[in-house]
């Protein structure tokens, strides 16, 4: 069996690792020109289910590398804009103290992707945008890339993220609902300057219709593994209603860097002045602003060996930290299902349908939990 995966994000790479472990042939095709041609965010919180999925897909040395390169566990603090503790605000999916078991692990996204690339580099092809696909008379799937080349496989997995248009072909009716809310994120060096104000862990600051998440990312650099963690840093994300950023409903999010900095300044205007250097000093890049959207999930229309995973079918608000965890869960589930067909226990189409039934159920629950998270975090006007 040969599988083509379109998209080398967290979900696509984790699936590739899972297939490699299961002895199933695969090739990953990624639109980006190179592995690090674009920043794909900074901190990513991997919960128990994400960890289980990674453990299922990765060989043990790579799983250890993921654990060893995650930030040191620390508690989550809910705070008002004067940095005083708030007791009545909590998103169900958060773990109060990462030192509890099972603890969430805070991975540096770039480092995690490097871990996920290890050992499969020769099967990941960059500068390869999948533009179309078609079923051949023998039921294999032929993929067409923007550069005119083609590739054929028994199964195509569409794992190309939230903006996927390819998904509409196999799951008609799938669309993105834009809540009108937005998220801007950034990173700054952690040099201890803000130590007086920030607690060592996750600081969640509740403003009016806006929330700020500031994570102190400190790494253990003494453990040797095949991938080393980055320097310590502060990760921050602001999520809220557009008006909190001084933006109009429907206004384009293609903002210049000065416009982005102005939006950040507006959103944090009620935060302590002492935090300003964190936001103003950070290099906010144009790609660091994202709309908060939710997938409206369609259903399969044809018995074609094309399936979908990750944000392409279940985009959700980052409020509950479930998007990547759900994409990793897809990877482990799909790899396990495909193994049954590869071993001759189940026809391929039946395998895909079984996976999709499972995936659509837990991902719909995750989308729903994320909507609730948005409502709690910043009073999202978009009703859950
Ligand atoms: C600020 C922020 C913080 C977040 N924090 C968390 C968190 O803490 N925990 C969590 O679980 N989730 C979090 N998320 C959500 C998480 O980032 C996503 O759910 C996750 O990245 C989805 O993975 P994916 O592999 O499905 O898609 P992506 O990571 O988007 O990868 C898709 C890949 O496909 C490629 N691609 C696109 N089109 C094509 C094409 N036509 N052909 C080939 N390749 C293509 C893209 O270049 C990309 O590399 C956060 C999101 C944001 C915005």
Short mmCIF file of C-alpha atoms in Angstrom, two decimals, residues 83-377:
data_model
loop_
_atom_site.label_atom_id
_atom_site.label_comp_id
_atom_site.label_asym_id
_atom_site.label_seq_id
_atom_site.Cartn_x
_atom_site.Cartn_y
_atom_site.Cartn_z
CA UNK A 83 -2.17 40.56 37.48
CA UNK A 84 -4.28 39.52 40.46
CA UNK A 85 -5.48 35.91 40.62
CA UNK A 86 -9.01 35.22 39.32
CA UNK A 87 -10.64 32.12 40.73
CA UNK A 88 -13.79 31.97 38.59
CA UNK A 89 -12.27 31.64 35.12
CA UNK A 90 -11.27 28.28 33.80
CA UNK A 91 -11.33 26.46 30.46
CA UNK A 92 -12.17 22.78 31.06
CA UNK A 93 -9.38 21.51 28.81
CA UNK A 94 -6.60 23.24 30.75
CA UNK A 95 -4.51 21.35 33.30
CA UNK A 96 -4.14 23.45 36.45
CA UNK A 97 -0.61 22.34 37.13
CA UNK A 98 1.45 20.74 34.41
CA UNK A 99 3.33 18.86 37.09
CA UNK A 100 0.14 16.82 37.64
CA UNK A 101 -0.13 13.53 35.80
CA UNK A 102 -1.15 13.35 33.01
CA UNK A 103 0.51 16.68 32.42
CA UNK A 104 0.28 18.81 29.30
CA UNK A 105 3.62 19.28 27.56
CA UNK A 106 4.47 22.63 26.00
CA UNK A 107 6.41 21.97 22.82
CA UNK A 108 8.18 24.53 20.71
CA UNK A 109 6.36 24.04 17.42
CA UNK A 110 9.43 24.34 15.21
CA UNK A 111 11.35 21.88 17.39
CA UNK A 112 8.45 19.44 17.36
CA UNK A 113 8.29 19.60 13.57
CA UNK A 114 12.03 18.89 13.47
CA UNK A 115 11.46 15.84 15.67
CA UNK A 116 8.62 14.72 13.38
CA UNK A 117 10.86 15.06 10.31
CA UNK A 118 13.59 12.81 11.67
CA UNK A 119 14.15 9.60 9.76
CA UNK A 120 11.58 10.39 7.05
CA UNK A 121 13.37 13.32 5.39
CA UNK A 122 13.72 11.49 2.07
CA UNK A 123 9.95 11.04 1.86
CA UNK A 124 9.00 14.69 2.45
CA UNK A 125 8.99 16.79 -0.72
CA UNK A 126 8.90 20.58 -0.50
CA UNK A 127 7.70 23.05 -3.11
CA UNK A 128 4.95 20.59 -4.04
CA UNK A 129 1.50 22.13 -3.94
CA UNK A 130 -1.25 19.64 -4.61
CA UNK A 131 -3.76 21.31 -6.88
CA UNK A 132 -6.04 18.47 -7.98
CA UNK A 133 -6.53 14.73 -7.88
CA UNK A 134 -8.52 12.13 -9.79
CA UNK A 135 -9.51 8.51 -9.41
CA UNK A 136 -7.94 6.13 -11.93
CA UNK A 137 -9.78 3.11 -13.41
CA UNK A 138 -7.90 0.82 -10.96
CA UNK A 139 -9.17 2.97 -8.04
CA UNK A 140 -5.73 4.46 -7.33
CA UNK A 141 -5.56 8.23 -6.92
CA UNK A 142 -3.52 10.39 -9.23
CA UNK A 143 -2.31 13.67 -7.69
CA UNK A 144 -1.48 16.74 -9.75
CA UNK A 145 0.95 19.34 -8.42
CA UNK A 146 1.31 23.01 -9.29
CA UNK A 147 4.61 22.32 -11.07
CA UNK A 148 2.82 19.97 -13.48
CA UNK A 149 4.20 16.75 -12.00
CA UNK A 150 1.97 13.87 -10.94
CA UNK A 151 2.15 11.05 -8.41
CA UNK A 152 -0.12 8.07 -7.82
CA UNK A 153 -1.05 6.20 -4.63
CA UNK A 154 -3.64 3.85 -3.19
CA UNK A 155 -4.81 6.51 -0.73
CA UNK A 156 -4.59 10.30 -0.65
CA UNK A 157 -4.79 12.05 2.73
CA UNK A 158 -5.62 15.73 2.57
CA UNK A 159 -3.81 17.29 5.54
CA UNK A 160 -3.27 20.77 4.20
CA UNK A 161 -4.65 22.87 7.02
CA UNK A 162 -7.45 25.33 7.63
CA UNK A 163 -7.38 27.03 4.25
CA UNK A 164 -7.85 23.74 2.39
CA UNK A 165 -9.99 23.97 -0.71
CA UNK A 166 -9.13 20.39 -1.65
CA UNK A 167 -11.35 19.07 1.14
CA UNK A 168 -14.50 20.22 -0.64
CA UNK A 169 -13.88 17.58 -3.32
CA UNK A 170 -14.12 14.62 -0.96
CA UNK A 171 -16.24 16.14 1.83
CA UNK A 172 -18.68 18.46 0.04
CA UNK A 173 -20.38 20.96 2.29
CA UNK A 174 -17.27 21.54 4.38
CA UNK A 175 -16.72 25.23 4.95
CA UNK A 176 -15.15 27.66 7.39
CA UNK A 177 -17.22 29.84 9.64
CA UNK A 178 -15.37 33.05 10.49
CA UNK A 179 -16.29 34.16 14.01
CA UNK A 180 -15.02 37.67 13.33
CA UNK A 181 -12.63 37.28 16.28
CA UNK A 182 -8.86 37.25 15.82
CA UNK A 183 -5.64 36.05 17.37
CA UNK A 184 -2.21 37.69 17.18
CA UNK A 185 0.82 35.88 18.55
CA UNK A 186 4.51 36.59 19.08
CA UNK A 187 7.67 35.67 20.88
CA UNK A 188 10.33 37.55 22.85
CA UNK A 189 13.55 36.49 24.54
CA UNK A 190 13.17 35.48 28.20
CA UNK A 191 15.85 37.34 30.03
CA UNK A 192 14.19 37.49 33.41
CA UNK A 193 13.36 41.22 33.05
CA UNK A 194 9.66 40.60 33.59
CA UNK A 195 10.26 38.14 36.42
CA UNK A 196 8.66 40.49 38.96
CA UNK A 197 5.41 40.54 37.06
CA UNK A 198 5.06 37.18 35.33
CA UNK A 199 4.65 33.88 37.07
CA UNK A 200 6.83 31.08 35.80
CA UNK A 201 4.31 29.08 33.84
CA UNK A 202 1.27 30.05 31.81
CA UNK A 203 -0.14 33.51 32.62
CA UNK A 204 -3.67 33.94 31.28
CA UNK A 205 -4.79 37.56 31.56
CA UNK A 206 -8.49 38.28 31.20
CA UNK A 207 -9.32 41.70 29.78
CA UNK A 208 -12.62 42.93 28.42
CA UNK A 209 -13.45 40.85 25.33
CA UNK A 210 -9.77 39.99 25.03
CA UNK A 211 -7.44 37.51 26.68
CA UNK A 212 -3.66 37.45 26.72
CA UNK A 213 -1.74 34.21 27.19
CA UNK A 214 1.90 34.60 28.16
CA UNK A 215 3.92 31.44 28.53
CA UNK A 216 7.37 31.37 30.03
CA UNK A 217 9.12 28.72 27.93
CA UNK A 218 12.15 27.41 29.78
CA UNK A 219 13.96 24.34 28.50
CA UNK A 220 16.19 21.71 29.97
CA UNK A 221 19.33 21.96 27.89
CA UNK A 222 21.30 19.35 29.79
CA UNK A 223 19.56 16.25 28.40
CA UNK A 224 21.16 15.19 25.14
CA UNK A 225 18.81 14.13 22.38
CA UNK A 226 18.93 14.07 18.61
CA UNK A 227 17.14 17.44 18.52
CA UNK A 228 18.07 20.22 20.95
CA UNK A 229 15.52 22.66 22.41
CA UNK A 230 15.66 26.36 21.53
CA UNK A 231 16.81 29.18 23.85
CA UNK A 232 14.33 30.11 26.59
CA UNK A 233 11.67 32.55 25.39
CA UNK A 234 8.35 34.16 26.19
CA UNK A 235 5.44 33.17 23.99
CA UNK A 236 2.40 35.38 23.90
CA UNK A 237 -0.94 35.25 22.16
CA UNK A 238 -3.79 37.74 22.22
CA UNK A 239 -7.22 36.48 21.31
CA UNK A 240 -10.43 38.46 21.29
CA UNK A 241 -13.11 40.35 19.51
CA UNK A 242 -11.96 42.53 16.62
CA UNK A 243 -13.04 45.72 18.32
CA UNK A 244 -10.58 45.02 21.16
CA UNK A 245 -7.80 45.32 18.58
CA UNK A 246 -9.30 48.52 17.15
CA UNK A 247 -10.30 46.69 13.96
CA UNK A 248 -13.58 47.04 12.13
CA UNK A 249 -15.88 44.09 11.39
CA UNK A 250 -14.90 42.66 8.02
CA UNK A 251 -11.66 44.65 7.85
CA UNK A 252 -8.92 42.83 5.95
CA UNK A 253 -6.33 41.12 8.14
CA UNK A 254 -3.58 41.89 5.64
CA UNK A 255 -2.03 44.45 7.95
CA UNK A 256 1.37 46.11 7.71
CA UNK A 257 3.74 45.58 10.62
CA UNK A 258 3.02 49.10 12.06
CA UNK A 259 -0.73 48.39 11.80
CA UNK A 260 -0.20 45.07 13.59
CA UNK A 261 1.79 46.77 16.33
CA UNK A 262 -0.98 49.34 16.71
CA UNK A 263 -3.58 46.53 17.02
CA UNK A 264 -1.43 44.83 19.69
CA UNK A 265 -1.00 48.12 21.58
CA UNK A 266 -4.75 48.69 21.50
CA UNK A 267 -5.54 45.15 22.69
CA UNK A 268 -3.11 45.39 25.61
CA UNK A 269 -3.90 48.96 26.62
CA UNK A 270 -5.45 47.81 29.92
CA UNK A 271 -2.58 45.42 30.72
CA UNK A 272 0.17 46.60 33.11
CA UNK A 273 2.54 49.14 31.50
CA UNK A 274 5.44 47.01 32.59
CA UNK A 275 4.35 44.35 30.08
CA UNK A 276 4.59 46.75 27.11
CA UNK A 277 8.20 45.86 26.20
CA UNK A 278 7.09 42.27 25.75
CA UNK A 279 4.59 43.22 23.06
CA UNK A 280 6.32 46.20 21.48
CA UNK A 281 9.78 44.60 21.52
CA UNK A 282 8.64 41.45 19.80
CA UNK A 283 9.08 41.03 16.09
CA UNK A 284 5.44 40.67 15.04
CA UNK A 285 5.42 39.25 11.56
CA UNK A 286 2.63 39.64 9.03
CA UNK A 287 1.75 35.95 9.38
CA UNK A 288 1.16 36.28 13.11
CA UNK A 289 -2.45 37.37 12.79
CA UNK A 290 -5.08 34.71 12.25
CA UNK A 291 -8.87 34.82 12.13
CA UNK A 292 -10.67 32.61 14.64
CA UNK A 293 -12.66 30.15 12.55
CA UNK A 294 -14.58 26.93 12.99
CA UNK A 295 -15.14 24.19 10.45
CA UNK A 296 -18.64 23.37 9.38
CA UNK A 297 -18.08 19.72 8.59
CA UNK A 298 -19.50 18.18 5.46
CA UNK A 299 -19.85 14.48 4.69
CA UNK A 300 -18.30 12.08 2.24
CA UNK A 301 -20.12 11.88 -1.09
CA UNK A 302 -18.22 9.25 -3.08
CA UNK A 303 -16.46 5.98 -2.38
CA UNK A 304 -13.09 7.30 -3.50
CA UNK A 305 -9.88 6.52 -1.65
CA UNK A 306 -9.31 10.08 -0.53
CA UNK A 307 -9.63 11.08 3.09
CA UNK A 308 -8.88 14.09 5.24
CA UNK A 309 -7.25 14.92 8.57
CA UNK A 310 -6.34 17.87 10.78
CA UNK A 311 -7.42 21.48 10.38
CA UNK A 312 -8.57 20.76 6.82
CA UNK A 313 -11.69 19.14 8.30
CA UNK A 314 -11.73 20.46 11.87
CA UNK A 315 -10.44 23.98 12.17
CA UNK A 316 -11.28 25.38 15.60
CA UNK A 317 -10.57 28.33 17.87
CA UNK A 318 -7.20 28.04 19.61
CA UNK A 319 -8.99 28.88 22.88
CA UNK A 320 -9.06 25.32 24.21
CA UNK A 321 -5.71 24.22 22.74
CA UNK A 322 -7.27 21.27 20.92
CA UNK A 323 -6.57 21.83 17.20
CA UNK A 324 -3.16 20.19 16.91
CA UNK A 325 -4.01 17.58 19.51
CA UNK A 326 -6.97 16.53 17.40
CA UNK A 327 -4.80 16.49 14.25
CA UNK A 328 -2.31 14.21 16.05
CA UNK A 329 -5.15 11.98 17.17
CA UNK A 330 -6.29 11.71 13.53
CA UNK A 331 -2.78 10.65 12.56
CA UNK A 332 -2.65 7.84 15.11
CA UNK A 333 -6.20 6.70 14.33
CA UNK A 334 -5.70 6.70 10.57
CA UNK A 335 -2.33 4.91 10.79
CA UNK A 336 -3.91 2.21 12.99
CA UNK A 337 -6.89 1.80 10.63
CA UNK A 338 -4.70 1.65 7.51
CA UNK A 339 -2.55 -1.01 9.14
CA UNK A 340 -5.62 -3.27 9.25
CA UNK A 341 -6.00 -2.96 5.48
CA UNK A 342 -2.28 -3.30 4.85
CA UNK A 343 -2.38 -6.56 6.83
CA UNK A 344 -5.27 -7.73 4.68
CA UNK A 345 -7.90 -7.68 7.46
CA UNK A 346 -10.21 -5.04 5.97
CA UNK A 347 -10.93 -3.60 2.48
CA UNK A 348 -9.35 -0.17 2.07
CA UNK A 349 -12.57 1.75 1.58
CA UNK A 350 -14.07 0.23 4.72
CA UNK A 351 -10.97 1.26 6.64
CA UNK A 352 -11.31 4.87 5.49
CA UNK A 353 -15.00 4.97 6.40
CA UNK A 354 -14.28 3.56 9.88
CA UNK A 355 -11.59 6.18 10.47
CA UNK A 356 -13.84 9.00 9.29
CA UNK A 357 -16.73 7.93 11.49
CA UNK A 358 -14.44 8.01 14.54
CA UNK A 359 -12.67 11.23 13.52
CA UNK A 360 -15.84 13.18 12.73
CA UNK A 361 -17.28 12.29 16.14
CA UNK A 362 -14.36 13.35 18.34
CA UNK A 363 -13.47 16.36 16.19
CA UNK A 364 -17.03 17.71 16.35
CA UNK A 365 -16.77 17.47 20.16
CA UNK A 366 -13.44 19.32 20.05
CA UNK A 367 -14.90 22.11 17.88
CA UNK A 368 -17.74 22.47 20.35
CA UNK A 369 -15.34 22.60 23.35
CA UNK A 370 -13.26 25.22 21.54
CA UNK A 371 -16.31 27.42 21.01
CA UNK A 372 -17.04 27.21 24.73
CA UNK A 373 -13.40 28.06 25.42
CA UNK A 374 -13.69 31.20 23.27
CA UNK A 375 -16.83 32.27 25.09
CA UNK A 376 -15.14 31.91 28.44
CA UNK A 377 -11.80 33.38 27.45
#
